[in-house]
Coordinates of C-alpha atoms and ligand atoms in Angstrom, one line a residue:
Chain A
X1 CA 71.0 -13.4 -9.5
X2 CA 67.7 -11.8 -9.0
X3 CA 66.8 -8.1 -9.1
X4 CA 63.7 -7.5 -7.1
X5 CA 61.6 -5.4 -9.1
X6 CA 61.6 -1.6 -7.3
X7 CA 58.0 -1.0 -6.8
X8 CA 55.8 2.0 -5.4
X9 CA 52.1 2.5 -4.5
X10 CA 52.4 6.1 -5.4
X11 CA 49.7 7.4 -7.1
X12 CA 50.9 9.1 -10.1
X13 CA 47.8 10.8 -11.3
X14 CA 46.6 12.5 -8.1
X15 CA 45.8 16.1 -8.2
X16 CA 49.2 16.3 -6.1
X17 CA 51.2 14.7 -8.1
X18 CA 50.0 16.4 -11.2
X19 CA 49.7 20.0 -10.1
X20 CA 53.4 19.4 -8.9
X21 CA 54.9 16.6 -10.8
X22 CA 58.3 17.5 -10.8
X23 CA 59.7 16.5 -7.5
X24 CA 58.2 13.0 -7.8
X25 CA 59.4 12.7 -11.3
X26 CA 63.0 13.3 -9.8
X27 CA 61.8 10.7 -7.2
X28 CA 61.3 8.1 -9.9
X29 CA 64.6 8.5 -11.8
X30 CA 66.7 8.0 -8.7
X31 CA 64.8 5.3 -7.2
X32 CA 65.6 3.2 -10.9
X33 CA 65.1 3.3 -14.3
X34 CA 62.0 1.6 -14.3
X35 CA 59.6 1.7 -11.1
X36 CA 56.5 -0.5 -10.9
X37 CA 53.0 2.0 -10.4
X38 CA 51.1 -0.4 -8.3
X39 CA 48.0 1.4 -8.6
X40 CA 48.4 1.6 -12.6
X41 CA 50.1 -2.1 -13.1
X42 CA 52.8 -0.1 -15.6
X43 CA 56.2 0.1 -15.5
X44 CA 57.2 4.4 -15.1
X45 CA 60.1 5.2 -17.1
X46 CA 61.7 8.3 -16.6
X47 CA 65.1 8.7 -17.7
X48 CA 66.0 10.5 -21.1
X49 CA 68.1 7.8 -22.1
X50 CA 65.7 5.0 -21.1
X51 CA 62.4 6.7 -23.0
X52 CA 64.7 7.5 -26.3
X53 CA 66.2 3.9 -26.2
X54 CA 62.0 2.6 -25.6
X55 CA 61.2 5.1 -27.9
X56 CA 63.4 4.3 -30.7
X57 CA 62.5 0.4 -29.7
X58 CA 59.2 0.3 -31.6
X59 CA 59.0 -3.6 -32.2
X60 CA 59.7 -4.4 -28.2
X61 CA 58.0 -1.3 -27.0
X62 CA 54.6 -1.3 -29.7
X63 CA 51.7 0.9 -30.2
X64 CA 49.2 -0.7 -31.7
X65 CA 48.1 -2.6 -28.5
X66 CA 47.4 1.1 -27.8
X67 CA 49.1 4.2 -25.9
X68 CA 46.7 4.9 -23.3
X69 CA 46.5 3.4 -19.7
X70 CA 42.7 1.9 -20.3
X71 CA 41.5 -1.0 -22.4
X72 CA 38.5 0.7 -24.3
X73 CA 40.4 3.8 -25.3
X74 CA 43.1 1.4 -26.6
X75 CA 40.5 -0.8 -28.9
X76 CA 38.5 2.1 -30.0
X77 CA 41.5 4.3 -31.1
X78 CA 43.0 1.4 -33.2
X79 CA 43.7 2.1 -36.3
X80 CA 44.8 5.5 -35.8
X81 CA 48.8 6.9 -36.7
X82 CA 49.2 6.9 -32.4
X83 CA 47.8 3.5 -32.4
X84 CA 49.2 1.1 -34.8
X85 CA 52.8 -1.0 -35.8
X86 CA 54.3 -1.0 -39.0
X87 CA 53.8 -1.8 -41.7
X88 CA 50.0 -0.2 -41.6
X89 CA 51.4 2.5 -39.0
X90 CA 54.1 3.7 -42.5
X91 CA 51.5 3.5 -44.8
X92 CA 48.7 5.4 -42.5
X93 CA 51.1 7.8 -41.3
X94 CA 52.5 8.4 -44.7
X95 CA 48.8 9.3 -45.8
X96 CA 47.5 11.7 -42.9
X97 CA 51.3 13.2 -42.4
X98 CA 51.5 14.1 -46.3
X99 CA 49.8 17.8 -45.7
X100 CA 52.0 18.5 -42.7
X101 CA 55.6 18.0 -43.5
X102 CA 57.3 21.4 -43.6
X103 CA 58.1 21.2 -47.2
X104 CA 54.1 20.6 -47.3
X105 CA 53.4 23.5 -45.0
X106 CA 55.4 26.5 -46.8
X107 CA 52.7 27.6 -48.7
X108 CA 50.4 28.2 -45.3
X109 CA 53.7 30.4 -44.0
X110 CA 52.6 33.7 -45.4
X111 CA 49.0 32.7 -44.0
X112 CA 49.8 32.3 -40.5
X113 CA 52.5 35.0 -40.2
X114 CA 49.4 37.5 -41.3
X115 CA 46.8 35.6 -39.1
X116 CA 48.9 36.5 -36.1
X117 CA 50.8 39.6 -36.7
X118 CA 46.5 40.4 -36.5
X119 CA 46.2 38.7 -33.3
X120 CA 49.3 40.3 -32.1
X121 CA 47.8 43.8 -32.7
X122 CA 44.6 43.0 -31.3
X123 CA 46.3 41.4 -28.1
X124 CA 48.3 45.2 -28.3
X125 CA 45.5 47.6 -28.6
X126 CA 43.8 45.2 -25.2
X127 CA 46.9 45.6 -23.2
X128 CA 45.6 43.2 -20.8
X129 CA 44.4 39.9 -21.7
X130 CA 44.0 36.4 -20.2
X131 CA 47.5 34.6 -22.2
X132 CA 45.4 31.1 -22.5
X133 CA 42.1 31.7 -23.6
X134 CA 43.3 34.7 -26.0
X135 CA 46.4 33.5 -27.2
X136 CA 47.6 29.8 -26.8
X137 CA 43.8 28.8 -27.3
X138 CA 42.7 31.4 -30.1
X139 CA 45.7 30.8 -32.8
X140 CA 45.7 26.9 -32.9
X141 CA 41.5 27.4 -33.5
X142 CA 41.6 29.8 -35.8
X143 CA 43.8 28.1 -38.1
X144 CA 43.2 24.0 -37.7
X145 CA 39.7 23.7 -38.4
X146 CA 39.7 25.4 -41.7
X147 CA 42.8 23.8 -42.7
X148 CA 41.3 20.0 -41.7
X149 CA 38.1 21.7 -43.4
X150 CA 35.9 21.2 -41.0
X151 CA 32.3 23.4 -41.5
X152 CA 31.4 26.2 -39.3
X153 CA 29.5 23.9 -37.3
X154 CA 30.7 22.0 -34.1
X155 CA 33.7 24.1 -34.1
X156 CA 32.7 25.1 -30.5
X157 CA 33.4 21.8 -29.5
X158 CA 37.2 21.1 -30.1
X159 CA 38.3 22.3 -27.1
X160 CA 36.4 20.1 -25.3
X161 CA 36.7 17.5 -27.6
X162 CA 40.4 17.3 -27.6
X163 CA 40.8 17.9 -24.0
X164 CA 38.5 14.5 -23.2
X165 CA 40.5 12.9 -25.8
X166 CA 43.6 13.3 -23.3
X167 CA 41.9 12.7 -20.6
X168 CA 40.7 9.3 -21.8
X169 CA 44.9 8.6 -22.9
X170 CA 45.7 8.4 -19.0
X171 CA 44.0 5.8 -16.8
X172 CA 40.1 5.5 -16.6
X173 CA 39.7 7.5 -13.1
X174 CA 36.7 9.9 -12.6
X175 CA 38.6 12.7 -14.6
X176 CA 38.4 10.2 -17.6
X177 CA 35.0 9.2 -16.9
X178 CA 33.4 12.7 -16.5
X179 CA 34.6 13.5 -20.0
X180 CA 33.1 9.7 -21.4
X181 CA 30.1 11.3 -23.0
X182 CA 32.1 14.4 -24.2
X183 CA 33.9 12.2 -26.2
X184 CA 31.0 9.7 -27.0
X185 CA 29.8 12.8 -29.0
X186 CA 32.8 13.4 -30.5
X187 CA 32.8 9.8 -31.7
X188 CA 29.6 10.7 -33.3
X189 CA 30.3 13.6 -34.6
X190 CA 33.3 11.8 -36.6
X191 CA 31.5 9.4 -37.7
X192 CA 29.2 11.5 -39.9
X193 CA 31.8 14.3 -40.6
X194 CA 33.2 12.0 -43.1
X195 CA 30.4 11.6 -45.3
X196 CA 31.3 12.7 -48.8
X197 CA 31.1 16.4 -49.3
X198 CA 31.0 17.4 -45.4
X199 CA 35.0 18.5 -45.5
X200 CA 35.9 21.5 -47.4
X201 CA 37.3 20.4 -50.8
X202 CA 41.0 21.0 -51.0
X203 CA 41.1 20.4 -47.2
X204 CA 43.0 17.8 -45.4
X205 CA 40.1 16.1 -43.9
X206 CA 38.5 15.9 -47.8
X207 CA 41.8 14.3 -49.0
X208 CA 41.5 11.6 -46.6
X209 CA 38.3 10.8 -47.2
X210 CA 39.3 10.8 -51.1
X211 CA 42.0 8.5 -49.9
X212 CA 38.9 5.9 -48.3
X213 CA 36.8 6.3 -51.7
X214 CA 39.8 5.0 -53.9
X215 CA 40.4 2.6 -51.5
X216 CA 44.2 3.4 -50.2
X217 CA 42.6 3.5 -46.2
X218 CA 39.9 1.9 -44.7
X219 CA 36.4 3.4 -44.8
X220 CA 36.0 2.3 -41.4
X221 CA 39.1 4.0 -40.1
X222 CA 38.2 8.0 -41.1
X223 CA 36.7 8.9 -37.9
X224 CA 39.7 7.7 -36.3
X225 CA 41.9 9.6 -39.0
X226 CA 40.2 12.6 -38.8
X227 CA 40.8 12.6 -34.8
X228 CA 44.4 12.2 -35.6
X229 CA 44.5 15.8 -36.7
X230 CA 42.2 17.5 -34.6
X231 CA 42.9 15.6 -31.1
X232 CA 46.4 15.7 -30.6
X233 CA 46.9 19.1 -32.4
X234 CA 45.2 22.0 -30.2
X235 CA 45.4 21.2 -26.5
X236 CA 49.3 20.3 -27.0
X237 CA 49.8 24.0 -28.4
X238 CA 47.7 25.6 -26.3
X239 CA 50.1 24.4 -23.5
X240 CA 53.4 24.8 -25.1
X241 CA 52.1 28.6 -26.4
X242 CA 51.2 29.3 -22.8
X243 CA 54.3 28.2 -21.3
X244 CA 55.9 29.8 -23.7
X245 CA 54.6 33.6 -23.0
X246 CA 54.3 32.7 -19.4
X247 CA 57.9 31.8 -19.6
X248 CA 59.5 34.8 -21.6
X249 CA 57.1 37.2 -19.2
X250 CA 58.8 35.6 -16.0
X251 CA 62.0 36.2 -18.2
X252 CA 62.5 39.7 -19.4
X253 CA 66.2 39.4 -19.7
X254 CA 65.8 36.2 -21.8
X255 CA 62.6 38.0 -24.2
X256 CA 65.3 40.9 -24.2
X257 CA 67.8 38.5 -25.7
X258 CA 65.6 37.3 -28.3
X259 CA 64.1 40.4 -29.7
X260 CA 67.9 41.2 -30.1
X261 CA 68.8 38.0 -31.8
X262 CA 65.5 36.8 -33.7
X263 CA 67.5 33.6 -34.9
X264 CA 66.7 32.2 -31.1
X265 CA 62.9 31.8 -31.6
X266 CA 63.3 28.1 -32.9
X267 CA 64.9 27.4 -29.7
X268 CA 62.3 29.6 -27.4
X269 CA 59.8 27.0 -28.6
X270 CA 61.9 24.4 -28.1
X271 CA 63.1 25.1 -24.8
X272 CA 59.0 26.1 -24.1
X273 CA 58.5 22.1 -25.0
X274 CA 61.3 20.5 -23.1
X275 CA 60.4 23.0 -20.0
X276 CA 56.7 21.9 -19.3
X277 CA 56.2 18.7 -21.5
X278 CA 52.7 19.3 -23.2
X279 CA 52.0 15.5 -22.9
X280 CA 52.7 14.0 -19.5
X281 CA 53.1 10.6 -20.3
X282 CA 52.1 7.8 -22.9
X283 CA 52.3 4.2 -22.9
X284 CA 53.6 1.3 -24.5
X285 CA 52.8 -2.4 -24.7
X286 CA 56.2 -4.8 -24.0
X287 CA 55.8 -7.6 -26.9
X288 CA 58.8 -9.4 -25.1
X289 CA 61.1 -9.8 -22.9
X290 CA 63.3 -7.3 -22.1
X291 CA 65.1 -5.1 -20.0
X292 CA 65.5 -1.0 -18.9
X293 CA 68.5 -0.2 -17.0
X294 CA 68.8 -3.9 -15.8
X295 CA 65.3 -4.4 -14.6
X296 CA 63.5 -7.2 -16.4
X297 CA 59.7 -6.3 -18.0
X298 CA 58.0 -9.0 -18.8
X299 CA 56.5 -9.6 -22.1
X300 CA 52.8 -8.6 -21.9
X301 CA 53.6 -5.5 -19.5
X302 CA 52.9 -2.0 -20.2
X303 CA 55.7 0.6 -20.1
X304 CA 54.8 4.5 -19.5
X305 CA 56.6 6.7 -21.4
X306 CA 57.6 10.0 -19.2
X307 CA 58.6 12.6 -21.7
X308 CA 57.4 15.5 -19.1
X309 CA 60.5 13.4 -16.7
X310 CA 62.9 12.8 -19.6
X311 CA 63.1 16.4 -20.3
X312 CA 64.2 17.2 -16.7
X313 CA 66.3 14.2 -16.6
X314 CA 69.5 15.5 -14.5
X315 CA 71.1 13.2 -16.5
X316 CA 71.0 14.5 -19.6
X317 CA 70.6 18.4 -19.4
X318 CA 72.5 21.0 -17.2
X319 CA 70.4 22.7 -14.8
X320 CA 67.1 21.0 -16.1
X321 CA 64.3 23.1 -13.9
X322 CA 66.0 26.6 -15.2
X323 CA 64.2 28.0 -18.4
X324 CA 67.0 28.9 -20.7
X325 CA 65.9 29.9 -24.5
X326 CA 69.9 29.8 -25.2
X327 CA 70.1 26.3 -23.9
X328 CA 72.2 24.2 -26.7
X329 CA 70.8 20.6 -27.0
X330 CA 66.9 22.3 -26.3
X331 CA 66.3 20.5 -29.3
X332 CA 67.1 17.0 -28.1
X333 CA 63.5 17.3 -26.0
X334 CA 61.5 14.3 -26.5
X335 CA 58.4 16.3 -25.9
X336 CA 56.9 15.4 -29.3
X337 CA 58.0 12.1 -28.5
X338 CA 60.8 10.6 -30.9
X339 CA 61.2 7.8 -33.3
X340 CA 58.6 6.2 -35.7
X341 CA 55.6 7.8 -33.7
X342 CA 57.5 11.2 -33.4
X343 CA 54.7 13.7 -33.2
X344 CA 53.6 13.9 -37.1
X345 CA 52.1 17.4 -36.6
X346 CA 55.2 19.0 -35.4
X347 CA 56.1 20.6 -38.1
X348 CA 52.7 22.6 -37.7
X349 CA 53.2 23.3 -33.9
X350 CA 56.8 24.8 -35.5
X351 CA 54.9 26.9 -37.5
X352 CA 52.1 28.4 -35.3
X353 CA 54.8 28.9 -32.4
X354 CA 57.6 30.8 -35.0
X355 CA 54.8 32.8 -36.4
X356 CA 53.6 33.8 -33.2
X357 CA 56.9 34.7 -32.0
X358 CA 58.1 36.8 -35.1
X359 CA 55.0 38.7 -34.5
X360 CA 56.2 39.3 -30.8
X361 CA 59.6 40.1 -31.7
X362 CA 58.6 43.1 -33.8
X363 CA 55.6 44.4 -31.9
X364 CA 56.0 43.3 -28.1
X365 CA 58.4 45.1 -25.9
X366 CA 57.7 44.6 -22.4
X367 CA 56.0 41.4 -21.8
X368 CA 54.2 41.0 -17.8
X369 CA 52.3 37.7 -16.4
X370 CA 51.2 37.3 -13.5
X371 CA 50.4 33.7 -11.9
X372 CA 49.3 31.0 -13.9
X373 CA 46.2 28.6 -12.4
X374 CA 46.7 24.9 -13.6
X375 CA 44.5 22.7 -14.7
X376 CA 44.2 19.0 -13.0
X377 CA 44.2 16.8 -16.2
X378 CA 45.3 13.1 -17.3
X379 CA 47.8 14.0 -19.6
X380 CA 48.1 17.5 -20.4
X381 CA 50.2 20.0 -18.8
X382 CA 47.5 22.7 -18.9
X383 CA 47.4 26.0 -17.7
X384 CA 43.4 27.6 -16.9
X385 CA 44.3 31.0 -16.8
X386 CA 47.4 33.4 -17.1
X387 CA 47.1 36.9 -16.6
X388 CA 49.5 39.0 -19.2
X389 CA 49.6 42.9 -19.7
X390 CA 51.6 43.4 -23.3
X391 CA 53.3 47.1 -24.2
X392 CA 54.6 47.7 -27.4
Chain B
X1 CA 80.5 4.2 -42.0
X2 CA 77.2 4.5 -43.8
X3 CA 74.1 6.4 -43.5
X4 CA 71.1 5.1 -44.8
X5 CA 68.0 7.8 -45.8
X6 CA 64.7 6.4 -45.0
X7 CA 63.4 8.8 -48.1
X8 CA 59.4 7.4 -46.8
X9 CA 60.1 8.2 -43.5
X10 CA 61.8 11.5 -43.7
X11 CA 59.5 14.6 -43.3
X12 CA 61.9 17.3 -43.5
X13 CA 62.1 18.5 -40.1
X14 CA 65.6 19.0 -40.4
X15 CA 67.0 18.4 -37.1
X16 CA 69.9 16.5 -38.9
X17 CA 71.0 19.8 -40.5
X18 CA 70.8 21.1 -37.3
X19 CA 73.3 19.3 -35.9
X20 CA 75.3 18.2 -38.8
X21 CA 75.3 20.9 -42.0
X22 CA 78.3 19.3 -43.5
X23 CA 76.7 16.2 -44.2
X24 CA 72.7 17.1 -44.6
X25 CA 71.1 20.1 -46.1
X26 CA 67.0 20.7 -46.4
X27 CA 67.0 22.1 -50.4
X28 CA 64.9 24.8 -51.7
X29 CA 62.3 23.0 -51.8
X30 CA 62.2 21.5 -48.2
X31 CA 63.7 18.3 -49.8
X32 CA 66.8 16.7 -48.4
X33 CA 69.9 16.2 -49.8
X34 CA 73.4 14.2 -48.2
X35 CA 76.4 16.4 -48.7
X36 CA 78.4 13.0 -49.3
X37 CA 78.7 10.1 -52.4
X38 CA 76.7 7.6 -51.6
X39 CA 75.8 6.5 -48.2
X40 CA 79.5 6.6 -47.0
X41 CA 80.3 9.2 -44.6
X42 CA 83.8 10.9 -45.3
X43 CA 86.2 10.3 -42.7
X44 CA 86.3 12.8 -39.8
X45 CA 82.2 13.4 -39.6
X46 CA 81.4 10.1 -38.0
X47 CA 80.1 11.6 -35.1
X48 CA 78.5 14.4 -36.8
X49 CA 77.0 11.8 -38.6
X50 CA 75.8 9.7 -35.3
X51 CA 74.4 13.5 -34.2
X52 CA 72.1 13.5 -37.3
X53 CA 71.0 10.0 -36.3
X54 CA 69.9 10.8 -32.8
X55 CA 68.6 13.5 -33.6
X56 CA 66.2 12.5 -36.6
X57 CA 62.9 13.2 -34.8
X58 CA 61.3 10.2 -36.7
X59 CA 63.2 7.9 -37.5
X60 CA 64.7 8.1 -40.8
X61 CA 68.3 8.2 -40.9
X62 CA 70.0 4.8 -40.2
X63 CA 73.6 4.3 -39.1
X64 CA 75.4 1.1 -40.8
Ligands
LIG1 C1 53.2 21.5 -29.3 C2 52.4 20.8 -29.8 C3 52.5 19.3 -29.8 C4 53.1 18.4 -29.0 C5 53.8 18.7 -27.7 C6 52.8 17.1 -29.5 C7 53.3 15.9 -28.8 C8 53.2 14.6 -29.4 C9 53.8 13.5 -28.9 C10 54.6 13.4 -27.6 C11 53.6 12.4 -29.7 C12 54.1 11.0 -29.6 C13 53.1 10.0 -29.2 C14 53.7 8.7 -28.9 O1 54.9 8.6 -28.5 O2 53.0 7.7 -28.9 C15 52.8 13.0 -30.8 C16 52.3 12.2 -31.8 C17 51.4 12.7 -32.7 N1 51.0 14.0 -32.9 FE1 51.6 15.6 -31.8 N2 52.1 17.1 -30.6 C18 51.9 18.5 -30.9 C19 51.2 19.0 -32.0 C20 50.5 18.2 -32.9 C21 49.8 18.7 -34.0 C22 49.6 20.2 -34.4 C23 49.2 17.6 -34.7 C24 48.3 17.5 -35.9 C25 47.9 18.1 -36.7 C26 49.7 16.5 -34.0 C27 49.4 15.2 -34.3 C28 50.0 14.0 -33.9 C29 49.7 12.7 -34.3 C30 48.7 12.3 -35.4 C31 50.6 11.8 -33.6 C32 50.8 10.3 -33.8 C33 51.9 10.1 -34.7 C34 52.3 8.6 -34.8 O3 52.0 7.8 -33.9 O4 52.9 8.3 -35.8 N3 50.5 16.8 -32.9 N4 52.6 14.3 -30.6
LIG2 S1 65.8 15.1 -39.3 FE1 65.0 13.2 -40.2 S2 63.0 13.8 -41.0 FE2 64.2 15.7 -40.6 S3 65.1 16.2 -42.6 FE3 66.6 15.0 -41.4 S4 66.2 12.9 -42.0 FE4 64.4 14.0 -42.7

């Protein structure tokens, strides 16, 4: 028997598409678990159960041929903890991830918790304030850099920096080309950051480039390195702290629930994550022959991971386009991915987001937003601006 | 059944605790420790135990 492959010439990265994804998404899943993109020559898999299963599949589904839908972007980010295969991928990840396990991370907690109780007050004593430039994008910047130990200088980039990273993750359209040189510069940038004695000493950046001088990574490899900490970790907060005020200021019954019963705030952020899926999408290379739901892939294909579809998957969550911070399995999202490459920095997203919201929880009483513009982006789920008006 | 700790890979998220506090605990020092001998899981908390496996965010427990 044959299955004829099901097959669409939809174009998933139109501004449509993106600035209202989730109706297509819901499109894909019932049409089969794995839909040829014409346009993109990758498989789109949608389903929560199919991305886990792909997920969890690191040997047929790898990495290391790269995660983004574009060949250069895949050759020059090789080498990184997002793009490689065990065994390098243990013993890179086990290097770069040492700093931000949670055990790691305790001794930053009473750091953050004062950095934005400060923020909070400051956001108090505005009243109004624009919820993405001066919160989601302010907390994640004024606590990476110094951490990663980066000097005062070229700090006005990151935003840019890690925004054209994503952009350059999805397929090479104009919206990854316009931000080529931005991240040519970054590329530069990296490359003679990690000189010895650019990084603050004690930082994370410094330790890896301790790590290349004793030889345990590749000299070559730092840039990349370094860009695994600073390019995945501030426009994926910045979107899951703006959903996450947007959410609980379209919510006052819900932000009334949890200022009553603090022990929700791990699952605010989680249910922030599943809701609006920082990261879109991300893609793997098939290294064989194999199957999704019945429908062969061929060995050679590439298979796009939808976390931002698994995470409304019908499927597997009750009433998936409803914002619920009291949801039970919000924790099962698969928005930092899941499985070997299960986002490393999550731990420090945890952190930033719980600090944040223990702040809230004690100062913020009446939480108002108004109407969120969205950004038209590759890969990120990105809000422009969001009006808020806080009262204590 | 058995549960095998992938003590490299684990990070100490600890989404198994989570989901299964009988058999997994994050120790005062963010470490993990089983609740049970060994890698066998006492009778009863096999699906408690299957939870922890899901829901390992990276990979590190293995069902056997
Ligand atoms: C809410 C915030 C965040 C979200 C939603 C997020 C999302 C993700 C996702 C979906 C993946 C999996 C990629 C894949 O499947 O190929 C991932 C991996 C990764 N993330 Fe995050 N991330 C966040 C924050 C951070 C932070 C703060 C850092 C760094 C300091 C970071 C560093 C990384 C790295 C290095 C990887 C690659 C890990 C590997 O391949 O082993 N992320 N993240
Ligand atoms: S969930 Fe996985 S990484 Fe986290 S503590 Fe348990 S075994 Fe370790």
């Amino acid at each position: 028997m044959t299955t004829l492959a099901p097959s669409t010439d939809l174009d998933f990265y139109s501004e449509e598409v993106i600035l209202n994804p989730y109706d297509t998404y819901r499109r894909l899943r019932d049409t089969a678990p794995a839909v040829w993109l014409e346009r993109y020559q990758v498989w789109a898999v949608t389903r929560y159960d199919d991305v886990y299963a792909a997920l969890h599949d690191h040997r047929t589904f790898a990495s290391g041929y790269g995660v983004a839908l574009n060949d250069p972007l895949n050759e020059k980010m090789k080498g990184s903890a997002l793009v490689s295969d065990p065994p390098y991928h243990d013993h890179v990840r086990g290097v770069m991830g040492g700093p931000l396990t949670p055990r790691a991370l305790r001794k930053h907690h009473d750091y953050f918790q004062e950095r934005a109780d400060a923020l909070i007050d400051h956001l108090l004593e505005l009243g109004r304030f624009d919820g993405v430039r001066d919160f989601a994008q302010i907390f994640p910047l004024s606590v990476v850099p110094d951490l990663l130990g980066w000097p005062a200088e070229g700090r006005e980039h990151f935003l840019d920096w890690a925004s054209a990273g994503f952009q350059a993750l999805g397929p090479m359209n104009e919206r990854a080309l316009r931000d080529l040189p931005t991240l040519k510069g970054m590329w530069e940038y990296m490359a003679e950051i990690v000189r010895p004695g650019r990084l603050a000493p004690g930082s994370w950046g410094a330790a890896l480039v301790e790590a290349a001088e004793k030889g345990e990574v590749d000299k070559q490899l730092l840039p990349a390195l370094i860009g695994d900490y600073l390019v995945p970790s501030l426009d994926t907060t910045v979107s899951a702290l703006s959903t996450m005020l947007w959410q609980l200021g379209e919510n006052p019954d819900q932000w009334r629930m949890v200022r009553e019963d603090p022990s929700l705030i791990p699952n605010v952020l989680n249910e922030s994550i599943r809701y609006e899926a920082p990261i879109r999408a991300l893609s793997r290379y098939v290294t064989e022959d194999t199957e999704i739901g019945g429908i062969p892939l061929a060995r050679g294909s590439r298979a796009l991971m939808v976390y931002a579809s698994a995470n409304r998957d019908e499927r597997h969550w009750k009433d998936p386009d409803t914002f619920d911070v009291t949801r039970s399995n919000a924790n099962t999202h698969v928005g930092f991915g899941h499985g070997i490459h299960g986002c490393v920095g999550q731990g420090l997203a945890r952190l930033e987001g719980h600090s944040l919201l223990n702040a809230l929880v004690r100062k913020v009483a009446r939480i108002e937003v108004g109407q969120p513009t969205w950004r038209v982006h590759n890969t990120i789920r990105a809000m422009t601006t969001l009006p808020v008006e806080f009262s204590a | 059944m058995d549960i095998h700790v992938d003590y490299a890979r684990c990070e100490g998220h600890g989404l198994c605790e989570e989901v299964a506090s009988s058999l997994f605990r994050l120790d005062d020092e963010g470490e993990l420790v089983t609740l049970f001998d060994g890698e066998r899981v006492p009778e009863g908390y096999e699906d408690d135990a299957m939870r922890a496996v899901r829901a390992c965010p990276v990979s590190a427990l293995r069902a056997q």
